[in-house]
Structures are given as C-alpha cells and as structure tokens.
XYZ file of C-alpha atoms in Angstrom:
709
model
C 48.828 62.151 -80.964
C 47.595 62.765 -77.510
C 43.948 63.376 -76.549
C 44.603 66.990 -75.558
C 46.102 67.797 -78.921
C 43.313 66.230 -80.903
C 40.807 68.083 -78.660
C 42.478 71.395 -79.371
C 42.542 70.672 -83.096
C 38.900 70.000 -83.171
C 38.179 73.181 -81.246
C 40.233 75.241 -83.744
C 38.402 73.457 -86.680
C 35.051 74.284 -85.076
C 36.044 77.978 -84.763
C 36.862 78.103 -88.437
C 33.555 76.484 -89.615
C 31.265 78.545 -87.288
C 31.011 82.268 -88.096
C 29.811 83.286 -84.560
C 31.658 81.273 -82.173
C 30.479 82.874 -78.867
C 27.020 83.728 -80.055
C 24.037 82.947 -77.775
C 21.064 83.457 -80.047
C 19.470 80.053 -79.955
C 18.887 77.076 -77.829
C 22.099 75.997 -76.180
C 24.495 78.289 -78.019
C 27.611 76.779 -79.688
C 29.928 75.711 -76.943
C 30.073 75.687 -73.109
C 30.999 78.958 -71.668
C 34.555 79.388 -70.344
C 33.544 81.150 -67.130
C 31.229 78.482 -65.662
C 30.616 74.791 -65.575
C 27.826 72.599 -67.077
C 25.332 73.844 -64.461
C 25.802 77.423 -65.497
C 25.304 76.516 -69.155
C 22.091 74.717 -68.291
C 20.794 77.773 -66.496
C 21.667 79.919 -69.488
C 19.884 77.509 -71.802
C 16.706 77.612 -69.694
C 16.838 81.394 -69.699
C 17.009 81.356 -73.499
C 13.592 79.773 -73.600
C 12.107 81.781 -70.833
C 13.057 85.102 -72.566
C 11.123 84.041 -75.693
C 7.987 83.744 -73.686
C 8.301 87.053 -71.724
C 6.566 89.997 -73.211
C 7.957 93.593 -72.998
C 6.404 94.553 -69.635
C 7.634 91.316 -67.970
C 11.135 91.823 -69.318
C 11.208 95.418 -68.044
C 10.138 94.267 -64.560
C 12.808 91.492 -64.620
C 15.396 93.802 -65.722
C 14.572 96.148 -62.859
C 14.874 93.269 -60.422
C 18.265 92.305 -61.914
C 19.645 95.878 -61.837
C 18.558 96.344 -58.276
C 20.667 93.181 -57.452
C 23.732 94.206 -59.533
C 27.014 95.547 -58.294
C 29.224 98.341 -59.568
C 30.822 96.233 -62.259
C 27.476 95.065 -63.703
C 25.993 98.590 -63.647
C 29.075 99.937 -65.355
C 28.843 97.204 -68.034
C 25.113 97.922 -68.687
C 25.578 101.643 -68.836
C 28.436 101.228 -71.329
C 26.773 98.817 -73.679
C 23.447 100.837 -73.635
C 25.001 104.142 -74.633
C 24.043 103.747 -78.287
C 20.441 103.614 -77.098
C 20.749 107.297 -76.254
C 21.811 108.176 -79.805
C 19.410 109.935 -82.093
C 19.797 107.330 -84.871
C 18.802 104.618 -82.534
C 15.858 106.679 -81.339
C 14.627 107.281 -84.887
C 14.969 103.654 -85.995
C 13.431 102.232 -82.817
C 10.447 104.622 -83.128
C 9.804 103.230 -86.612
C 9.890 99.670 -85.427
C 7.867 100.346 -82.261
C 5.541 103.184 -82.784
C 3.863 102.680 -79.432
C 6.942 104.065 -77.672
C 8.125 107.582 -78.013
C 11.820 106.889 -77.381
C 12.593 110.408 -76.121
C 16.142 111.007 -75.223
C 16.684 111.201 -71.502
C 17.835 114.634 -70.341
C 21.124 114.458 -68.352
C 23.817 116.870 -67.345
C 25.955 115.675 -70.308
C 23.135 116.133 -72.916
C 22.338 119.581 -71.610
C 26.033 120.608 -72.012
C 26.041 119.219 -75.483
C 22.886 121.128 -76.285
C 24.487 124.445 -74.942
C 27.567 123.808 -77.004
C 25.628 123.215 -80.119
C 23.768 126.554 -79.488
C 27.030 128.305 -79.353
C 28.549 126.695 -82.468
C 25.494 126.684 -84.685
C 22.463 128.706 -85.240
C 19.117 127.335 -84.057
C 17.800 126.681 -87.523
C 20.915 124.809 -88.580
C 20.543 121.752 -86.260
C 17.584 119.541 -85.325
C 16.648 119.354 -81.662
C 14.572 116.561 -80.297
C 12.545 117.057 -77.195
C 14.133 115.368 -74.235
C 12.467 113.523 -71.464
C 13.278 114.936 -68.070
C 13.051 112.113 -65.585
C 13.600 112.485 -61.825
C 12.161 109.232 -60.509
C 12.369 105.465 -61.531
C 8.616 105.483 -62.013
C 8.875 108.028 -64.683
C 11.396 105.877 -66.533
C 9.076 102.877 -66.362
C 6.133 104.987 -67.604
C 8.116 106.191 -70.554
C 8.833 102.670 -71.605
C 5.243 101.442 -71.324
C 3.538 100.803 -74.622
C 0.515 102.931 -75.474
C -2.447 101.962 -77.632
C -2.359 103.401 -81.085
C -5.531 104.441 -83.107
C -7.250 101.496 -84.754
C -6.488 101.933 -88.453
C -4.581 99.973 -91.141
C -1.451 101.973 -91.864
C -0.420 99.614 -94.732
C -3.746 100.083 -96.548
C -3.485 103.855 -96.166
C -0.069 103.776 -97.768
C -1.354 101.514 -100.594
C -4.294 103.868 -101.357
C -1.912 106.839 -101.578
C 0.336 104.919 -103.916
C -2.720 103.994 -106.031
C -3.834 107.675 -106.151
C -0.465 108.681 -107.309
C -0.344 105.910 -109.984
C -3.720 106.972 -111.368
C -2.734 110.597 -111.511
C 0.434 109.804 -113.329
C -1.478 107.614 -115.839
C -4.011 110.428 -116.552
C -1.131 112.958 -116.970
C 0.647 110.638 -119.366
C -2.454 110.143 -121.365
C -3.019 113.878 -121.639
C 0.591 114.636 -122.508
C 1.846 111.620 -124.590
C 4.854 113.552 -125.866
C 6.211 114.050 -122.350
C 5.347 110.592 -121.052
C 7.825 107.736 -120.578
C 7.672 104.692 -122.600
C 4.729 102.463 -121.731
C 5.417 99.689 -119.222
C 2.944 97.005 -118.285
C 1.215 97.740 -115.022
C -0.515 95.474 -112.466
C -4.139 96.338 -111.903
C -5.456 97.546 -108.662
C -7.459 94.436 -107.918
C -4.433 92.206 -108.765
C -2.182 94.356 -106.566
C -4.526 94.279 -103.690
C -4.968 90.551 -103.908
C -1.177 89.986 -103.843
C -0.888 92.359 -100.848
C -3.452 90.428 -98.986
C -1.583 87.178 -99.689
C 1.541 88.785 -98.306
C -0.216 89.933 -95.178
C -1.696 86.497 -94.576
C 1.674 84.794 -95.088
C 3.444 86.973 -92.522
C 0.511 87.111 -90.115
C -0.493 90.848 -90.465
C -3.943 91.656 -89.411
C -5.623 94.750 -91.045
C -8.005 95.118 -88.196
C -5.418 95.235 -85.472
C -3.177 97.890 -87.144
C 0.391 97.816 -88.077
C 2.768 95.379 -86.721
C 6.567 95.878 -86.559
C 9.249 93.592 -87.909
C 10.128 92.412 -84.447
C 6.497 91.163 -83.927
C 6.637 89.431 -87.322
C 9.885 87.676 -86.276
C 8.403 86.555 -82.937
C 5.293 85.194 -84.619
C 7.325 82.903 -86.827
C 7.875 79.193 -85.694
C 10.977 78.686 -83.596
C 12.462 76.536 -86.418
C 12.647 79.569 -88.620
C 14.288 81.705 -85.968
C 16.928 79.180 -84.960
C 18.017 77.417 -88.066
C 20.774 74.777 -87.892
C 21.445 75.423 -84.157
C 22.842 72.555 -82.246
C 20.645 71.273 -79.437
C 22.080 69.870 -76.257
C 20.880 66.591 -74.930
C 19.538 68.035 -71.654
C 17.350 70.500 -73.729
C 15.776 68.152 -76.222
C 12.849 67.374 -73.962
C 12.320 71.061 -73.335
C 11.899 71.732 -77.069
C 9.454 68.890 -77.504
C 7.323 69.596 -74.447
C 7.753 73.298 -74.419
C 7.956 72.988 -70.608
C 10.701 74.429 -68.447
C 12.348 71.966 -66.048
C 13.099 72.747 -62.491
C 11.032 75.935 -62.301
C 10.475 77.076 -58.822
C 6.809 76.637 -58.145
C 6.066 79.763 -56.122
C 2.643 81.187 -55.816
C 1.398 84.125 -53.926
C 0.493 82.158 -50.830
C 3.827 80.322 -50.351
C 7.026 81.743 -48.758
C 10.244 81.885 -50.800
C 12.715 79.022 -51.070
C 14.915 78.480 -47.992
C 17.994 78.429 -50.189
C 17.485 81.969 -51.337
C 19.472 84.783 -49.685
C 17.920 87.143 -47.147
C 17.745 89.931 -49.754
C 15.821 87.747 -52.247
C 13.402 86.550 -49.550
C 12.883 90.144 -48.445
C 11.832 91.015 -51.960
C 8.764 88.802 -51.571
C 7.452 90.769 -48.731
C 5.754 94.205 -48.892
C 5.561 96.547 -45.921
C 1.954 97.319 -44.857
C 1.830 99.757 -42.010
C 4.052 98.435 -39.284
C 3.478 94.796 -40.092
C 4.983 92.662 -42.786
C 2.630 90.218 -44.504
C 4.302 87.289 -46.255
C 3.254 85.803 -49.545
C 2.844 89.048 -51.492
C 5.190 90.293 -54.173
C 6.523 93.814 -53.942
C 4.946 96.474 -55.965
C 8.207 97.290 -57.737
C 8.391 93.915 -59.488
C 4.874 92.565 -59.024
C 4.259 91.653 -62.645
C 6.938 88.982 -63.110
C 6.550 85.257 -64.021
C 7.365 82.577 -61.357
C 10.621 81.567 -63.011
C 11.936 85.101 -62.670
C 12.447 84.393 -58.922
C 14.628 81.506 -59.930
C 16.718 83.882 -62.102
C 17.054 86.253 -59.222
C 18.152 83.477 -56.974
C 20.835 82.330 -59.539
C 21.938 85.891 -60.143
C 22.343 86.879 -56.542
C 23.340 83.821 -54.757
C 24.949 81.238 -57.022
C 26.700 83.221 -59.811
C 30.083 84.856 -59.409
C 30.952 88.352 -60.666
C 32.308 87.045 -63.889
C 29.257 84.793 -64.532
C 26.959 87.807 -63.975
C 28.837 89.773 -66.652
C 28.724 86.836 -69.005
C 24.988 86.419 -68.410
C 24.286 90.098 -69.022
C 26.338 90.033 -72.185
C 24.309 87.200 -73.611
C 20.964 88.404 -72.122
C 21.256 91.791 -73.986
C 21.465 89.959 -77.292
C 17.961 88.565 -76.626
C 16.388 91.965 -75.980
C 14.899 94.356 -78.515
C 15.371 98.250 -78.618
C 12.525 98.753 -76.187
C 14.285 96.964 -73.351
C 17.536 98.714 -74.308
C 15.833 101.958 -74.015
C 14.435 100.992 -70.629
C 17.838 100.026 -69.286
C 19.413 103.208 -70.507
C 16.594 105.366 -69.071
C 16.548 103.489 -65.747
C 20.248 103.769 -65.258
C 20.279 107.456 -66.374
C 17.713 108.206 -63.567
C 19.663 106.202 -61.038
C 22.977 107.710 -62.127
C 21.727 111.381 -62.146
C 19.286 111.070 -59.173
C 19.136 114.327 -57.127
C 20.111 112.931 -53.689
C 19.961 116.429 -52.080
C 16.248 116.595 -52.998
C 15.405 113.550 -51.015
C 17.273 114.558 -47.890
C 15.844 116.814 -45.065
C 16.726 120.395 -45.706
C 18.984 120.720 -42.689
C 21.125 117.749 -43.976
C 21.335 119.298 -47.375
C 22.474 122.507 -46.095
C 24.974 120.761 -43.875
C 26.482 119.040 -46.932
C 26.568 122.286 -48.958
C 28.116 124.220 -46.032
C 31.381 122.339 -46.746
C 31.636 123.949 -50.274
C 33.273 127.289 -50.908
C 31.270 130.316 -52.122
C 32.531 129.908 -55.669
C 31.520 126.201 -55.623
C 28.067 127.157 -54.288
C 27.633 129.503 -57.260
C 28.410 126.520 -59.645
C 26.114 124.148 -57.675
C 23.247 126.585 -58.038
C 23.285 126.081 -61.783
C 22.579 122.304 -61.607
C 18.858 122.411 -61.106
C 16.020 124.454 -59.626
C 16.248 122.354 -56.359
C 19.998 122.945 -56.070
C 19.489 126.604 -56.830
C 17.035 127.043 -53.967
C 19.358 125.193 -51.596
C 22.537 126.871 -52.702
C 20.870 130.220 -52.147
C 19.307 129.421 -48.824
C 19.696 132.342 -46.408
C 20.870 130.174 -43.519
C 23.642 128.696 -45.657
C 25.035 132.125 -46.594
C 24.737 133.414 -43.092
C 27.292 130.679 -42.116
C 29.436 131.840 -45.012
C 29.266 135.416 -43.843
C 30.224 134.388 -40.316
C 33.482 132.827 -41.637
C 34.730 136.138 -43.147
C 35.029 139.665 -41.898
C 32.008 141.666 -43.019
C 33.177 145.261 -43.699
C 29.939 146.809 -44.942
C 26.896 147.925 -42.817
C 24.201 145.284 -42.353
C 20.548 145.996 -43.274
C 17.784 145.328 -40.897
C 16.686 142.024 -42.599
C 19.812 140.913 -44.366
C 19.854 138.693 -47.386
C 23.021 137.005 -46.572
C 24.085 136.061 -50.047
C 23.763 139.667 -51.091
C 25.688 140.835 -48.075
C 28.494 138.436 -48.952
C 28.580 139.470 -52.556
C 28.537 143.144 -51.756
C 31.283 142.717 -49.168
C 33.521 140.898 -51.747
C 32.656 143.564 -54.329
C 33.357 146.492 -52.066
C 36.610 144.979 -50.918
C 37.717 144.478 -54.559
C 36.844 148.036 -55.368
C 38.913 149.317 -52.425
C 41.907 147.407 -53.615
C 41.581 148.384 -57.265
C 40.421 151.922 -56.731
C 37.351 151.456 -58.638
C 34.689 153.987 -57.456
C 32.260 156.663 -58.536
C 33.195 160.284 -57.613
C 30.470 162.673 -56.668
C 31.168 166.371 -56.336
C 29.241 168.669 -53.898
C 29.295 172.307 -54.439
C 27.618 174.938 -52.287
C 30.144 176.644 -49.995
C 31.535 179.997 -50.908
C 34.767 179.612 -48.971
C 37.177 176.865 -47.837
C 35.534 173.719 -46.457
C 37.049 172.969 -43.103
C 35.071 169.992 -41.510
C 33.162 166.887 -42.381
C 30.826 164.299 -40.693
C 28.430 161.814 -41.916
C 26.141 158.972 -40.924
C 24.547 156.299 -43.207
C 22.496 158.572 -45.270
C 23.577 162.216 -44.806
C 26.742 164.294 -44.654
C 27.421 167.549 -42.873
C 30.130 170.031 -43.957
C 31.436 173.130 -42.249
C 33.125 176.097 -43.985
C 34.900 179.295 -43.370
C 31.785 181.055 -44.545
C 30.378 180.191 -41.137
C 27.659 177.899 -42.614
C 26.797 174.219 -42.257
C 25.307 172.312 -45.128
C 23.573 168.933 -45.101
C 24.072 166.657 -48.135
C 22.586 163.437 -49.444
C 25.275 160.862 -49.487
C 23.950 158.857 -52.362
C 23.215 161.647 -54.745
C 25.293 164.526 -53.459
C 22.305 166.886 -53.443
C 22.095 169.640 -50.862
C 19.282 169.031 -48.338
C 19.588 172.011 -46.006
C 21.767 174.888 -44.852
C 22.357 175.953 -41.188
C 23.504 179.382 -40.013
C 24.305 180.500 -36.449
C 28.051 180.576 -35.996
C 29.857 183.916 -36.537
C 33.079 182.443 -37.720
C 34.271 179.337 -39.536
C 33.137 175.883 -38.450
C 36.141 173.638 -37.730
C 34.516 170.469 -36.346
C 31.253 168.495 -36.745
C 29.682 165.375 -35.234
C 26.289 163.708 -35.456
C 24.667 163.153 -32.045
C 21.444 161.550 -33.012
C 19.416 161.156 -36.206
C 18.139 164.743 -35.927
C 20.766 166.435 -33.732
C 24.128 167.698 -34.958
C 27.141 169.048 -32.876
C 29.473 171.836 -34.228
C 32.546 173.578 -33.018
C 33.616 176.902 -34.299
C 36.397 179.464 -34.358
C 33.998 181.727 -32.271
C 34.793 179.443 -29.286
C 31.230 177.967 -29.100
C 29.820 174.496 -29.438
C 26.265 174.380 -30.899
C 23.663 171.667 -31.032
C 21.406 171.756 -34.091
C 17.872 170.404 -34.820
C 18.207 169.148 -38.385
C 14.444 168.925 -38.904
C 13.807 172.563 -37.964
C 17.208 173.827 -39.114
C 17.578 175.762 -35.868
C 20.021 175.908 -32.937
C 18.942 173.955 -29.850
C 21.795 174.698 -27.496
C 24.930 176.854 -27.457
C 27.681 175.745 -25.091
C 30.299 178.221 -23.993
C 33.296 176.772 -22.164
C 36.504 177.362 -24.091
C 38.582 180.586 -24.080
C 39.670 180.048 -27.700
C 38.669 178.513 -31.033
C 37.242 174.947 -30.879
C 39.363 172.961 -33.291
C 38.084 169.330 -32.735
C 35.224 167.305 -31.332
C 34.879 163.600 -30.592
C 31.838 161.705 -29.321
C 31.216 158.238 -27.849
C 27.640 157.812 -26.646
C 26.753 160.817 -24.486
C 30.269 161.821 -23.851
C 31.784 164.576 -26.034
C 35.377 165.885 -25.720
C 36.326 169.155 -27.340
C 39.824 170.522 -27.989
C 40.639 174.123 -28.208
C 43.282 176.744 -28.703
C 43.253 177.339 -24.940
C 45.635 174.226 -24.538
C 42.729 172.198 -22.959
C 40.340 169.394 -23.785
C 37.003 169.330 -22.018
C 34.752 166.354 -21.229
C 30.930 167.092 -21.674
C 27.816 165.153 -20.911
C 26.090 166.353 -24.003
C 22.794 164.928 -22.988
C 22.586 167.560 -20.165
C 25.098 169.932 -21.742
C 27.191 169.571 -18.462
C 30.870 169.973 -18.215
C 32.306 166.923 -16.327
C 35.991 167.576 -16.348
C 38.880 169.420 -18.099
C 41.956 167.613 -19.360
C 44.934 169.895 -18.766
C 48.614 169.131 -19.586
C 49.322 170.286 -23.103
C 51.541 173.293 -23.578
C 49.978 174.403 -26.805
C 46.807 174.183 -28.766
C 44.960 170.927 -28.966
C 44.318 170.327 -32.703
C 42.838 166.758 -32.803
C 41.057 164.357 -30.358
C 39.915 160.722 -30.817
C 38.507 158.110 -28.297
C 38.514 154.341 -28.107
C 35.467 152.263 -28.936
C 34.123 152.111 -25.451
C 34.686 155.957 -24.610
C 37.124 155.276 -21.705
C 40.417 156.366 -23.278
C 41.047 159.666 -25.115
C 43.916 160.448 -27.313
C 44.847 164.140 -28.036
C 47.367 165.645 -30.517
C 48.762 169.103 -29.830
C 50.950 171.808 -31.230
C 53.419 170.944 -28.461
C 54.557 168.084 -30.723
C 53.184 165.417 -28.286
C 50.402 162.833 -28.195
C 48.825 162.169 -24.826
C 46.672 159.251 -23.736
C 44.096 160.057 -21.082
C 41.802 158.275 -18.794
C 38.276 159.936 -19.477
C 36.711 158.851 -16.099
C 39.445 160.361 -14.038
C 40.717 163.078 -16.272
C 44.440 161.944 -15.862
C 46.873 161.236 -18.632
C 48.354 157.772 -18.712
C 51.128 158.244 -21.267
C 52.919 160.825 -23.322
C 54.377 160.039 -26.743
C 56.811 162.632 -28.067
C 56.195 162.206 -31.816
C 58.090 165.216 -33.321
C 60.906 167.349 -32.426
C 59.859 170.473 -34.358
C 56.428 170.144 -35.864
C 52.910 170.268 -34.521
C 50.695 167.117 -34.462
C 47.887 167.979 -36.867
C 45.715 164.887 -36.517
C 45.443 161.626 -34.486
C 43.227 158.583 -34.852
C 42.707 155.684 -32.468
C 41.502 152.149 -33.340
C 41.694 148.889 -31.317
C 44.900 149.627 -29.491
C 46.747 151.460 -32.255
C 47.345 155.246 -32.861
C 47.936 156.943 -36.094
C 49.210 160.564 -36.078
C 50.855 162.921 -38.504
C 53.351 165.733 -38.403
C 54.917 167.459 -41.448
C 54.885 165.006 -44.397
C 55.205 161.878 -42.064
C 52.505 159.489 -40.811
C 53.405 157.417 -37.782
C 51.682 154.334 -36.407
C 52.121 153.643 -32.650
C 50.979 150.842 -30.279
C 48.902 152.536 -27.561
C 50.114 150.130 -24.872
C 53.711 150.987 -24.390
C 53.821 153.779 -26.998
C 56.052 151.706 -29.427
C 56.491 153.087 -32.917
C 55.580 150.399 -35.396
C 55.790 151.996 -38.764
C 56.091 155.299 -40.664
C 54.604 156.312 -44.067
C 56.213 158.822 -46.193
C 54.628 159.603 -49.600
C 52.968 163.047 -49.316
C 54.947 165.891 -50.739
C 53.533 168.520 -48.463
C 52.149 168.603 -44.843
C 49.631 165.951 -43.904
C 46.483 167.646 -42.539
C 44.403 164.637 -41.515
C 44.588 160.828 -41.003
C 41.965 158.271 -40.105
C 42.790 154.690 -38.872
C 40.688 151.466 -38.896
C 42.153 148.287 -37.544
C 40.406 145.211 -39.155
C 42.514 142.484 -37.459
C 44.352 143.411 -34.216
C 46.257 140.103 -33.813
C 47.613 140.101 -37.269
C 48.154 143.865 -37.352
C 46.006 144.553 -40.392
C 43.992 147.622 -41.025
C 43.325 150.679 -43.284
C 44.699 154.060 -43.113
C 43.457 157.171 -45.064
C 45.468 160.295 -45.264
C 45.211 163.656 -47.017
C 47.380 166.758 -47.074
C 48.235 170.155 -48.620
C 49.463 168.387 -51.815
C 45.719 167.801 -52.668
C 46.139 163.968 -52.588
C 44.021 161.368 -50.763
C 45.927 158.098 -50.102
C 44.610 154.698 -49.142
C 47.037 152.525 -47.213
C 47.230 148.889 -45.949
C 49.220 149.239 -42.683
C 51.029 146.021 -43.269
C 52.466 147.422 -46.566
C 55.101 150.050 -47.066
C 53.429 151.770 -50.046
C 50.061 153.175 -50.500
C 47.485 150.984 -52.296
C 45.608 153.826 -54.040
C 46.010 157.532 -54.581
C 42.944 159.642 -55.470
C 43.403 163.012 -57.122
C 40.281 165.197 -57.214
C 41.188 168.563 -55.723
C 44.038 169.569 -57.919
C 46.837 171.285 -56.018
C 44.451 172.740 -53.409
C 44.961 171.631 -49.788
C 42.796 168.920 -48.407
C 41.710 170.103 -44.954
C 39.671 167.088 -43.691
C 38.377 163.689 -44.591
C 36.111 160.940 -43.308
C 35.578 157.382 -44.521
C 33.442 154.390 -43.730
C 33.082 150.950 -45.300
C 31.638 152.228 -48.550
C 33.084 155.713 -49.257
C 35.647 158.418 -48.669
C 34.618 162.093 -48.230
C 37.277 164.814 -48.575
C 36.927 168.626 -48.210
C 39.335 171.137 -49.680
C 40.213 174.825 -50.130
C 38.719 174.627 -53.598
C 35.272 175.146 -51.819
C 34.139 171.614 -52.949
C 33.512 168.251 -51.361
C 34.169 164.969 -53.152
C 32.701 161.623 -52.421
C 34.575 158.531 -53.537
C 31.797 155.793 -53.630
C 33.148 152.179 -53.611
C 29.728 150.449 -53.515
C 29.017 150.963 -57.208
C-alpha cells in the first residue's frame, strides 16, 4: 500500500470520527485549510486567540476596517450570510441575550416595500410592526450598535420575588379552599430557595450588584478549557496557550510609523488629515479604538491573502462573533448599500444625472425619499424637460415647469380623446355670427346688432355693447380694453370695454364688412365691395386697398409677421398678397363653381373650404397637399394651426351647416374627434386656442369646449 493511499484512508477515517470537520471554534481547528498553506493556518490560529480578548467595541471597529478593505466578493458574502440578522426572530432573541442593544431592523427599500405589501394584504391590527431604524450614515449604524448602560437593579431577584409572591398567594388560596386545591406536594422554603439561588449565582459568576448578565457573558467568563473541550492543539500554538502571549504581534504605538511591508492604503490609514498637513503617528478617527494586533490583521487581509483566503477567513471569523457583531455587519452594509449618493453630490451634478431620465422615470424617482423628491421636482430640471417637447399651452408669468409639462400632456391627451367640459353661453336673441377671444374673455357678435363679452372660464356674461345698426359679422381684440368690430352696416368700430362705449367709427367700405384680421397695429378688412383694405388701426388711417377680386371678399388671414395676407372670395379664388406693397403674389383657383367661405394661414400652409370640401395648400408654389371630406353640408369656417412645419403636422378645426365641429390631424385622412352640440343648426363661426374651442350657431347659442379640465 502506497503512502498516498494510506494518507487518504486516514483522512477519511478522521472525517467519520469528527462531527464537524471544517469547524473553527477552538485553538487550531481540526485540519489545515485547503485554500492556504501552513503560514495561513498559523495566522488563523493567532486570530482565534485575539478574537477572544477583543470586546464588542473593538470587534466592531476591526470589522469596519476589514469591510473598508474588502472587495465585491467579500461584501457580497457578508451581506448574504448576515441576512438572518435582519429577521424579526433574530432581533427578538438577540434583544433577550443583550438587553443593552435595541436591535431595531434597519429600514431599507425592500423592507418598506414589504411593509406596504403587508398593509394591503392584512389589516393593521392583524400583524405586528416593529419600529425600524432609519440610518443614513455609517456613524448612525455604529451608534445603534453601541451598548448602553442599563438601570442598576437585579433582574433575577425581582423575578424570584414575583415567583415567591405567587407561591404564597396560591398557598393561601389552597388553605382557604381545600376542596378545590390540588394534592399537597412538598415545597422548598423561601430561605432554602434563596440560598440555592445564591449558590447558583456564585457558581456561574453572576453578580447581583452589577445587574443581569447574558448567557454569552457567562460563557465568556468560563475558563478556556470548558469552552474548547478535547480540541487538538497544534505544536506552534502550545506556547501561546501556556503564556497567553501572542507571538509576532506588530509592536506599533502612536509615535511610530507603520511597517514598511504594508501597502500604501494600510499606511495611509495610520494618518489623519489635520488642515492641509498630515501628521504621522496618529490613528484615524474611524478605527481609532483598535488593539495593536488589528493592524497586523489588516496587513494580512489586504496585502498577503488572496481572494479565496479572505473568504475563508470571513467564513471562520463570523463563527467567532456573537449577534451584536452580526447586527453591526448587517446594519453597516445596509447603510453602505442603500447610501443616497445624490444627497452628497452638488445639486448641479445631481440634476445633471437626473436629466438623463425620462419624465415617467422622474416620477418614480421622486418616491424614493424626501431628498430625491426635492431633486426630481426641481424647477430647473423640468424646464429642461419642457424644452425637449413642444409646449402647446400658454405659459404663466412665473411658470412651475413640472406643472406646465403635466398640463401640456394632459391637454394633449384630452384633445386626442375628446375629453372636455362643455359650457353653454346664452344671451343673444338672434343668430350668432362672429367670435373672438383672448386669454380671459370672449366676444360674440349677432344678427341682433349687439356685442356681448363673456368670461371664458365660467361662461358668464360680463357686458353688452350696442352701436351697430345691423348684424356684427367680424370681431377682433386690439388691446386688453379695446375691441374691433365689422358690421353689415359697412362700418368698423373700436370699442372701449371698460366704459362699454364706442371710441372710433371707421367708414371706408361701400358694402358690408364680412371679415377682419389683425397683426400688431395692422388691420385688414374684407367687404362686399370686392376689396380688402389695409389700416393702421392705431391712427385709424387707411394705408392701401387690395383690389383684384371679382366678387365679395368673405375671409382674410395673415402670416405670423403681418407681411403676407391671404383672401378668399366669392369668385372661387384664393389670393396671396404682399401687405407692404399691396400687390398680389399668387392666385390659387380652388373651386370651379362654389365660393370660398373661409381661409386660414399658418407657417406656410393655407387651409380653405368650399362646399363640403376642405383643402390644404402649400403657400409657396400653391400646391394642393390634401383634401378632407366628411361634412354633409357646406363648410362655413376653418382654422389651421401648424405645429411642425418640417414634418407637416398640425391641427385643423372645421364647422359647417350640418351643425358639426370636427377636429383633424392634417397628417391623417379621417377626423380625430367630432363634437355635436348645436343639433342640426348651422355653425357660422368658430375659434380655438391651445385649451378650448368656441363655436357659434343659428340656435342663438355659443358653446365652449374646454380641454384643460
């Protein structure tokens, strides 16, 4: 039989005889470790003695130094094996063994989710909730693991006195009611019982003056021979057990620099920064209360041991620790793992990081903590988000950008789904012919020759204006308190809304004024006299007359700068004019038989209607892009708004004699929404902005379709 076979047989026999083959609970363990040589085993044996001499505070400080020098594998191992330390059963048992520590569970994201789930599944009175410890810094975790002084009383004697009182009360009750009492059993007298308890206390080392001692303290107070019974002792450790001295301990005091064999990181740990200078020979504050041999452990752990040896050391080292150190490791790692890194960064860096998230992700991020809520709702952050999208709602003076973004999304969704509140305005006695509104008010003109001012939000009538002798066919707000109106009586009037009086009356046309359009101080009016006139409304001065149509001019619109005018006429043509020179630039023959009832210009595109058809043209070149055919009767008015010129996207609103108001996306062939509010009565005019649509009809009513609700 060879030597290798005999050695393997002896090893197998040893495994069968020994119940814990890889245990490391005493001096030397059972066999050499498989991951290191003899030197590694010697180092572990020395550590087994050192750990017994370290108290709780020193162990925590050493653990902190070890974890600060650990890599990802070691942190993952420690976090995994200390998970039971977060369980409520561990907390309850450990609190009984060590009453000086509270052992509160550490509040983490996972525990909060579990708590919320428990609230949804059970009622509050059906499950027990333990108050959690909310830790944000490592110092708070260290403070939670620090033992506190208990009141100076003997808990064991108090329990004994309570038992004696119960025993005396039972004895008196049995003597008074002998029929109900149990058979008599011999009892030990109080003096004899107390004498035996004192002997027990003296034998295990309990001191009534110092208070209660836990079972862990009782075990630690016993001689080493009782704790490590029948443990084999290696030859190189026999002297250590007899002399109680640790060999090869690094003799480092506070006045000497670290060993030259240590790594730069270990040496750096021996210095503490004071102002701009570094003074050698002082231990850092983080691990100041550590024994001298701890620096030897740090040196081994960081410089000499491999990754596998570190894991083996941690595995055996955890067996030497009590629940207090396990709780410290779990709390320390929980704080490290769930540390709020955004809180410690400058605010501009935190906002820069969050700016890469989408708005929906920012909403989720805001629910993490109060700090993240404040950062995720920062006004500058949401201003950037608003700049990345098209804002289609009017901006307030001091915008809260998150609210602006939210309202913009909400209004856009309401437009697409048709969700709105309808407000009905009643007040005219005849057909309503014209509409105009600004941000707060709406003006309406009627065949009853009156003009009424309405509140856009409530639909209440604010005032009524009278001065025209016939129906009012067109309206336009000039300033906050001035209103322009054109009437069938061939006049244009300027109204003072505060005083409800006429300021100016302009006479220039030879027929009814059908339409008005304003950009800045320039106003263009269209009339039955086949002309369109350009006015400087500030001075009430006629600048030029646009002539060329062969029939009445029913509709006028201008570009955003007021340099180009577009007119639609009963002569079936649409003409594009240069406002400054008064010459037409292009003629578009839209229809062969029917008058052009309405035109609308927006960012290089023209929408016009004739009969039941709506046409979309490109202003430059006069190219027909698309036609829309859904109305059953003649279309009376259209209004166009281009939102993206390059991609040819925009909104088109139309209304006609069929009583329907339709909402179109110009890149689609079918209308997105159809609003029915006027029955079968003809809709004569409409206006819309980012938040609402206003329509007027022959039913003498005005309807507001509000999409901001």
